[in-house]
Coordinates of C-alpha atoms and ligand atoms in Angstrom, one line a residue:
X1 CA -18.1 2.1 -1.8
X2 CA -20.8 3.0 -3.6
X3 CA -22.7 0.3 -5.5
X4 CA -23.5 -0.1 -9.0
X5 CA -26.8 1.0 -9.6
X6 CA -29.5 -0.6 -12.2
X7 CA -32.4 0.1 -13.5
X8 CA -35.4 -1.2 -12.3
X9 CA -36.8 -3.1 -14.7
X10 CA -33.4 -5.7 -14.7
X11 CA -33.8 -9.5 -14.4
X12 CA -31.5 -12.3 -13.8
X13 CA -31.0 -12.4 -17.7
X14 CA -30.0 -8.7 -17.7
X15 CA -27.4 -9.4 -15.0
X16 CA -25.9 -12.1 -17.0
X17 CA -26.0 -9.9 -19.9
X18 CA -23.9 -7.3 -17.7
X19 CA -21.1 -9.9 -16.7
X20 CA -20.9 -10.3 -20.2
X21 CA -20.8 -7.2 -21.6
X22 CA -18.2 -6.4 -19.0
X23 CA -15.8 -9.1 -19.3
X24 CA -16.0 -8.1 -23.3
X25 CA -15.4 -4.2 -21.9
X26 CA -12.4 -5.1 -19.7
X27 CA -11.0 -7.5 -22.1
X28 CA -11.4 -5.9 -25.3
X29 CA -11.7 -2.3 -24.6
X30 CA -10.5 -0.9 -21.4
X31 CA -6.8 -1.9 -22.3
X32 CA -6.7 0.5 -25.7
X33 CA -9.4 2.8 -25.0
X34 CA -7.3 5.8 -24.1
X35 CA -4.8 5.1 -27.1
X36 CA -7.7 4.5 -29.4
X37 CA -9.3 8.3 -28.7
X38 CA -5.9 9.7 -29.0
X39 CA -5.5 8.0 -32.1
X40 CA -9.0 9.0 -33.4
X41 CA -9.6 5.4 -34.5
X42 CA -10.5 1.7 -33.2
X43 CA -9.6 -1.4 -35.1
X44 CA -12.0 -2.6 -37.5
X45 CA -11.3 -6.0 -36.0
X46 CA -13.0 -4.9 -32.8
X47 CA -16.1 -5.1 -34.9
X48 CA -15.8 -8.7 -35.5
X49 CA -14.7 -9.6 -31.8
X50 CA -17.6 -7.9 -30.5
X51 CA -20.3 -9.6 -32.7
X52 CA -18.5 -13.0 -31.9
X53 CA -18.7 -12.2 -28.0
X54 CA -22.3 -11.9 -28.4
X55 CA -22.4 -7.9 -28.0
X56 CA -23.9 -6.6 -31.6
X57 CA -26.8 -8.6 -31.9
X58 CA -28.7 -8.0 -28.7
X59 CA -32.0 -6.5 -29.3
X60 CA -32.1 -8.1 -32.8
X61 CA -34.3 -11.1 -33.9
X62 CA -32.6 -14.4 -34.0
X63 CA -34.1 -15.2 -37.5
X64 CA -31.5 -12.4 -38.5
X65 CA -28.2 -13.4 -36.5
X66 CA -29.4 -11.6 -33.5
X67 CA -29.6 -13.0 -29.8
X68 CA -32.9 -11.2 -29.4
X69 CA -34.2 -9.0 -26.2
X70 CA -35.4 -5.5 -26.4
X71 CA -34.5 -2.0 -25.6
X72 CA -33.8 -2.7 -21.9
X73 CA -31.1 -5.4 -22.5
X74 CA -29.3 -3.1 -25.5
X75 CA -29.4 -0.2 -22.2
X76 CA -28.1 -2.3 -19.8
X77 CA -25.3 -3.9 -22.4
X78 CA -24.3 0.2 -23.0
X79 CA -24.5 1.1 -19.4
X80 CA -21.6 -1.8 -19.2
X81 CA -19.7 -0.8 -22.8
X82 CA -19.4 2.7 -21.1
X83 CA -18.5 1.9 -17.6
X84 CA -16.2 -1.1 -18.1
X85 CA -14.8 0.3 -21.5
X86 CA -13.8 3.7 -20.6
X87 CA -13.9 4.6 -24.1
X88 CA -16.9 6.3 -25.1
X89 CA -16.0 7.1 -29.2
X90 CA -14.9 3.5 -29.2
X91 CA -18.7 2.4 -27.8
X92 CA -20.4 4.8 -30.2
X93 CA -18.7 3.5 -33.4
X94 CA -19.4 0.3 -32.5
X95 CA -22.7 0.8 -31.8
X96 CA -23.9 2.9 -35.3
X97 CA -25.7 -0.3 -36.4
X98 CA -28.5 0.4 -33.8
X99 CA -29.7 3.3 -35.8
X100 CA -28.8 2.4 -38.8
X101 CA -30.2 -1.4 -39.2
X102 CA -33.6 -1.1 -36.8
X103 CA -35.3 0.5 -39.9
X104 CA -34.6 -2.2 -42.0
X105 CA -35.6 -4.9 -39.6
X106 CA -39.1 -3.3 -39.2
X107 CA -40.0 -2.4 -42.6
X108 CA -37.1 -4.3 -45.3
X109 CA -38.0 -7.0 -47.2
X110 CA -36.4 -10.7 -46.2
X111 CA -34.1 -10.1 -48.9
X112 CA -33.1 -6.4 -47.6
X113 CA -32.1 -8.0 -44.1
X114 CA -30.6 -10.9 -45.7
X115 CA -28.0 -8.5 -47.5
X116 CA -28.0 -5.5 -44.8
X117 CA -28.4 -6.8 -41.3
X118 CA -27.3 -10.0 -41.4
X119 CA -23.5 -9.2 -42.0
X120 CA -23.4 -6.4 -39.8
X121 CA -24.8 -8.2 -37.1
X122 CA -21.9 -10.7 -37.9
X123 CA -19.6 -8.1 -37.8
X124 CA -18.4 -8.2 -41.7
X125 CA -19.7 -4.9 -42.8
X126 CA -20.3 -1.2 -40.7
X127 CA -23.6 0.3 -40.5
X128 CA -24.4 4.0 -40.6
X129 CA -27.4 6.3 -40.7
X130 CA -27.1 9.4 -42.8
X131 CA -30.1 12.2 -41.8
X132 CA -28.0 15.5 -40.9
X133 CA -27.4 17.4 -44.1
X134 CA -25.1 20.4 -44.4
X135 CA -27.8 22.7 -45.1
X136 CA -29.9 21.2 -41.7
X137 CA -30.3 18.7 -39.1
X138 CA -33.7 19.6 -36.8
X139 CA -35.4 20.4 -39.7
X140 CA -35.8 16.6 -41.0
X141 CA -39.0 17.6 -43.3
X142 CA -36.8 19.8 -45.5
X143 CA -34.0 17.8 -46.7
X144 CA -32.7 18.1 -49.7
X145 CA -30.7 15.2 -50.7
X146 CA -32.8 14.6 -54.3
X147 CA -33.6 10.9 -55.5
X148 CA -34.9 10.6 -58.9
X149 CA -36.3 7.2 -60.3
X150 CA -34.9 6.4 -63.6
X151 CA -35.9 2.8 -64.6
X152 CA -34.7 0.4 -61.9
X153 CA -32.3 3.0 -60.1
X154 CA -32.6 5.8 -58.3
X155 CA -30.1 8.9 -59.4
X156 CA -29.1 10.2 -55.9
X157 CA -27.6 13.8 -55.6
X158 CA -26.9 15.4 -52.7
X159 CA -24.6 15.4 -49.2
X160 CA -25.0 14.6 -45.5
X161 CA -23.0 15.5 -42.7
X162 CA -22.1 14.2 -39.1
X163 CA -22.4 10.7 -39.9
X164 CA -21.1 8.4 -37.4
X165 CA -18.9 5.6 -38.6
X166 CA -19.3 7.5 -42.0
X167 CA -15.8 7.1 -43.1
X168 CA -15.2 3.4 -42.7
X169 CA -19.9 2.5 -43.4
X170 CA -20.2 -0.2 -45.8
X171 CA -23.9 0.3 -46.2
X172 CA -25.1 3.7 -45.0
X173 CA -29.0 4.0 -44.2
X174 CA -29.7 7.1 -46.1
X175 CA -33.0 9.5 -45.9
X176 CA -33.3 11.0 -49.6
X177 CA -36.2 12.9 -51.2
X178 CA -37.7 11.0 -53.7
X179 CA -41.1 13.2 -53.7
X180 CA -42.0 17.0 -53.3
X181 CA -41.4 19.7 -50.5
X182 CA -42.2 18.5 -46.8
X183 CA -42.3 15.3 -44.9
X184 CA -44.3 13.6 -47.2
X185 CA -41.9 13.3 -50.4
X186 CA -39.2 11.2 -47.6
X187 CA -37.7 7.8 -48.5
X188 CA -34.9 5.7 -46.9
X189 CA -32.3 4.6 -49.1
X190 CA -29.2 1.9 -48.3
X191 CA -26.3 3.0 -50.5
X192 CA -23.6 0.7 -50.7
X193 CA -19.9 1.6 -50.1
X194 CA -17.8 1.5 -53.5
X195 CA -21.3 2.9 -55.7
X196 CA -20.0 5.1 -58.3
X197 CA -20.5 8.8 -57.6
X198 CA -20.5 8.1 -53.4
X199 CA -17.3 9.5 -51.8
X200 CA -16.5 10.3 -48.4
X201 CA -15.8 14.0 -48.8
X202 CA -14.3 14.8 -45.3
X203 CA -13.0 12.8 -42.1
X204 CA -14.4 15.3 -39.4
X205 CA -12.3 16.7 -36.3
X206 CA -14.3 17.1 -33.1
X207 CA -14.7 18.0 -29.1
X208 CA -15.4 14.4 -27.7
X209 CA -16.2 10.8 -29.2
X210 CA -12.8 11.0 -30.7
X211 CA -12.3 7.1 -31.2
X212 CA -15.7 7.3 -33.3
X213 CA -15.4 8.5 -36.8
X214 CA -17.4 10.9 -38.0
X215 CA -17.6 11.8 -41.9
X216 CA -19.2 14.1 -44.2
X217 CA -20.8 12.8 -47.4
X218 CA -21.2 13.3 -50.9
X219 CA -23.7 12.0 -53.5
X220 CA -23.1 13.0 -57.1
X221 CA -25.2 11.0 -59.6
X222 CA -24.7 8.2 -57.5
X223 CA -26.7 5.2 -59.2
X224 CA -28.6 3.1 -56.5
X225 CA -30.9 0.3 -57.2
X226 CA -34.4 0.8 -56.8
X227 CA -34.6 -2.7 -54.6
X228 CA -32.3 -0.7 -52.1
X229 CA -35.2 1.3 -50.8
X230 CA -36.8 0.7 -47.6
X231 CA -40.4 0.5 -47.3
X232 CA -42.8 2.5 -49.8
X233 CA -41.6 5.5 -51.6
X234 CA -42.4 8.9 -49.8
X235 CA -43.3 7.4 -46.7
X236 CA -40.3 7.5 -44.7
X237 CA -40.5 10.2 -42.4
X238 CA -42.7 8.2 -39.6
X239 CA -40.0 5.2 -40.2
X240 CA -37.7 8.1 -38.9
X241 CA -39.2 9.4 -36.5
X242 CA -40.0 6.0 -34.9
X243 CA -36.0 5.5 -35.1
X244 CA -35.4 8.5 -33.4
X245 CA -37.5 7.7 -30.3
X246 CA -35.3 4.5 -29.2
X247 CA -32.3 6.6 -30.4
X248 CA -32.9 9.2 -27.8
X249 CA -33.5 6.5 -25.0
X250 CA -30.3 4.8 -26.1
X251 CA -28.6 8.3 -26.0
X252 CA -30.1 9.0 -22.3
X253 CA -28.2 5.6 -21.5
X254 CA -25.4 6.5 -22.4
X255 CA -25.7 9.4 -20.8
X256 CA -26.4 7.9 -17.4
X257 CA -23.3 5.4 -18.1
X258 CA -21.1 8.3 -18.7
X259 CA -22.1 10.5 -15.7
X260 CA -21.7 7.1 -13.6
X261 CA -18.0 6.6 -14.6
X262 CA -17.7 10.0 -13.8
X263 CA -19.1 10.0 -10.4
X264 CA -17.1 7.0 -9.9
X265 CA -13.9 8.0 -10.7
X266 CA -14.1 11.3 -8.7
X267 CA -15.1 9.6 -6.1
X268 CA -12.0 7.3 -6.2
X269 CA -10.1 10.8 -6.4
X270 CA -11.8 12.5 -3.3
X271 CA -10.7 9.8 -1.1
X272 CA -7.3 9.4 -1.9
X273 CA -6.0 13.0 -3.0
X274 CA -5.2 15.0 0.0
X275 CA -5.9 19.4 0.8
X276 CA -5.4 21.1 4.2
X277 CA -4.3 17.7 5.6
X278 CA -7.4 15.3 5.2
X279 CA -8.8 14.0 2.0
X280 CA -11.3 16.1 -0.2
X281 CA -14.2 13.8 1.1
X282 CA -13.4 15.1 4.5
X283 CA -14.3 18.5 3.4
X284 CA -18.3 18.9 3.7
X285 CA -18.7 20.6 0.2
X286 CA -16.8 17.6 -1.1
X287 CA -19.5 15.2 0.1
X288 CA -22.5 17.1 -0.7
X289 CA -21.1 17.8 -4.1
X290 CA -20.8 14.0 -4.6
X291 CA -24.3 13.6 -3.2
X292 CA -26.2 16.0 -5.4
X293 CA -24.2 14.6 -8.3
X294 CA -25.8 10.9 -6.9
X295 CA -29.1 12.2 -6.6
X296 CA -29.4 13.9 -10.1
X297 CA -27.8 10.3 -11.8
X298 CA -30.7 8.5 -10.1
X299 CA -33.6 10.7 -11.5
X300 CA -31.9 10.2 -15.0
X301 CA -31.9 6.4 -14.4
X302 CA -35.3 6.2 -13.1
X303 CA -36.6 8.3 -15.9
X304 CA -34.8 6.8 -18.6
X305 CA -35.5 3.2 -17.2
X306 CA -39.6 3.8 -16.9
X307 CA -39.3 5.9 -20.7
X308 CA -37.8 2.9 -22.0
X309 CA -40.4 0.5 -20.4
X310 CA -43.6 2.3 -21.6
X311 CA -42.0 2.1 -25.5
X312 CA -41.6 -1.6 -25.0
X313 CA -45.4 -1.8 -23.7
X314 CA -46.1 0.1 -27.3
X315 CA -47.4 3.2 -25.5
X316 CA -46.9 6.5 -27.5
X317 CA -44.2 7.9 -25.7
X318 CA -42.3 10.7 -27.9
X319 CA -42.5 13.3 -25.3
X320 CA -41.4 11.1 -22.4
X321 CA -38.2 9.9 -24.9
X322 CA -37.5 13.4 -25.5
X323 CA -38.1 14.3 -21.7
X324 CA -35.4 11.0 -20.8
X325 CA -33.1 12.5 -23.3
X326 CA -32.8 16.2 -21.8
X327 CA -33.0 15.1 -18.2
X328 CA -30.1 12.4 -19.1
X329 CA -28.3 14.8 -21.0
X330 CA -28.7 17.7 -18.2
X331 CA -27.8 15.8 -15.8
X332 CA -24.4 14.2 -17.7
X333 CA -23.2 17.9 -18.8
X334 CA -23.9 18.5 -14.4
X335 CA -22.1 15.7 -13.7
X336 CA -18.9 15.8 -15.4
X337 CA -18.5 19.4 -14.9
X338 CA -18.2 18.7 -11.1
X339 CA -16.2 15.9 -11.6
X340 CA -13.8 17.8 -13.8
X341 CA -14.2 20.3 -10.5
X342 CA -13.3 18.0 -7.8
X343 CA -10.4 16.6 -9.7
X344 CA -8.7 20.2 -9.8
X345 CA -5.9 20.8 -12.2
X346 CA -5.9 17.0 -12.8
X347 CA -9.8 17.5 -14.1
X348 CA -8.0 19.7 -17.3
X349 CA -5.3 17.5 -18.1
X350 CA -5.6 14.8 -21.0
X351 CA -4.4 12.1 -19.5
X352 CA -7.5 12.1 -16.9
X353 CA -10.6 10.2 -17.5
X354 CA -12.7 12.8 -16.7
X355 CA -11.6 15.5 -18.7
X356 CA -12.2 12.9 -21.8
X357 CA -15.6 12.7 -20.5
X358 CA -16.2 16.2 -19.8
X359 CA -15.9 16.7 -23.9
X360 CA -17.8 13.1 -24.7
X361 CA -20.7 14.8 -22.7
X362 CA -21.0 18.0 -24.9
X363 CA -22.8 15.9 -27.8
X364 CA -25.4 14.6 -26.4
X365 CA -27.8 17.8 -26.1
X366 CA -27.2 18.2 -30.1
X367 CA -27.2 14.8 -31.8
X368 CA -30.2 12.7 -32.2
X369 CA -32.2 16.2 -31.9
X370 CA -31.2 19.0 -30.1
X371 CA -32.8 20.4 -26.6
X372 CA -34.3 22.5 -28.3
X373 CA -36.2 19.9 -30.4
X374 CA -37.0 17.8 -27.9
X375 CA -38.1 20.8 -25.8
X376 CA -40.6 21.4 -29.2
X377 CA -41.5 17.7 -29.1
X378 CA -42.8 18.1 -25.4
X379 CA -44.8 21.3 -26.3
X380 CA -46.5 19.6 -29.2
X381 CA -47.7 16.8 -27.2
X382 CA -48.9 18.6 -24.1
X383 CA -50.5 21.4 -26.6
X384 CA -49.0 24.5 -25.7
Ligands
LIG401 C1 -21.1 13.5 -33.3 C2 -21.6 13.8 -34.0 C3 -22.3 12.4 -34.3 C4 -23.5 12.5 -35.3 N1 -24.2 11.5 -35.9 C5 -25.3 11.3 -37.3 C6 -25.6 10.4 -37.2 O1 -25.0 9.3 -37.1 N2 -26.9 10.6 -38.4 C7 -27.0 11.3 -38.4 O2 -27.9 11.7 -39.4 N3 -26.9 12.6 -37.6 C8 -25.9 12.8 -37.4 N4 -25.6 14.1 -36.2 C9 -26.0 14.8 -36.3 C10 -26.9 15.7 -35.2 O3 -28.2 14.5 -35.2 C11 -27.4 17.0 -35.6 O4 -26.1 18.0 -35.3 C12 -28.5 17.5 -34.6 O5 -29.8 16.9 -35.5 C13 -28.3 19.0 -35.1 O6 -28.8 19.7 -36.0 P1 -28.3 20.8 -37.1 O7 -26.5 20.3 -36.6 O8 -28.3 20.9 -38.3 O9 -28.4 22.1 -36.3 P2 -29.2 23.2 -36.6 O10 -30.6 22.3 -37.1 O11 -29.1 24.1 -37.4 O12 -29.6 24.0 -35.2 C14 -28.6 24.8 -34.5 C15 -29.2 25.5 -33.4 O13 -30.4 26.2 -33.9 C16 -31.4 25.4 -32.9 N5 -32.6 25.0 -33.5 C17 -33.0 24.5 -35.0 N6 -34.5 25.0 -35.2 C18 -35.1 25.2 -34.1 C19 -36.3 25.3 -33.4 N7 -37.5 25.0 -34.4 N8 -36.7 26.3 -32.4 C20 -35.5 26.3 -31.5 N9 -34.6 26.0 -31.9 C21 -34.4 25.6 -32.8 C22 -30.8 24.1 -32.7 O14 -31.5 23.3 -31.3 C23 -29.4 24.4 -32.2 O15 -29.1 24.7 -31.1 C24 -24.7 14.1 -35.3 C25 -23.7 15.0 -34.6 C26 -22.7 14.7 -34.2 C27 -22.1 16.2 -33.5

């Protein structure tokens, strides 16, 4: 049987973390994941359970209630949660703090960290990140949600869309325009649930990721204290771009995990499914398809691991992160497509895991910066 692949950077510490994450996912996600995906929701209580099991604080400083570690640790945990939990929607919903909190950890005041980071890592609050707007997501510097200073408050008007965990979020790390046009006029402000004028205007229906909620949010003269601004005014664009680099690695890692899961499911199916008097693995074409899947997976895992290590070393790796995301998303799309194909008619049935993974995979060349925007970043760094 094919053994589970790991990242080259893994140590015994990562192996122990994998075991811990696997136990959590097998116990708390796998038995319910398929039903939660159909229900388009997982219980809010899972945030607390995950925090208590040590799943939420990985990659955060111990002083804030985290358990330390870096991107390599979050990557292996996500790997196990997806593979053992078998519900991508649950994992991404549970993990929305991973894009919402890092800017507060890096640039927030101790008071902001106490208010926003600590309770989220305890599983008591849900955090979301809101950058994308109905008028456009790729052109972040063009965002139009306006925050006008009025004494000790900002008055915020505008809308955000496609926000992961936005329906249930208690705090939304929101990109707003506090200054003039372009990237020099953008700030980050945390907007809290219950603030008058802040509404969840729509819960969106999606192709995949069903267990995670996705929202359109509206801000109608929403008054938020200046104390909720993260970092200096009009200086958020580089903060957002830095956040994107680790988000893209996390998305690449999810692609590797989804493909690994689809690949393993397909091996198991092809071994037991009979056609023309033999198992599907008895046909050379099946074995070659599986071999191609495993090769592409190995390449994407290696690149994702390398990009992660270079980011941790402090290298400027925007292009490498973009390359890793594109390679991993394309690999994942191909692997899940072949997984469906090898399942035949069963591959098209809602009861089959690879059918759901096929739908989940479609998000990755779009979310966290599209394939085309990744290529723009690569082209800019390469200088052509
Ligand atoms: C399920 C889901 C969850 C999401 N979660 C979040 C979240 O939590 N927070 C958040 O802020 N956002 C979130 N997003 C939004 C996501 O990041 C955006 O959808 C994405 O960045 C693309 O923006 P857009 O949809 O506005 O597309 P557009 O920017 O309108 O792009 C449309 C098309 O034009 C192409 N295009 C645009 N500009 C160029 C260019 N210069 N050159 C070539 N092609 C170009 C794009 O590549 C794309 O193919 C989520 C999206 C989805 C679907």
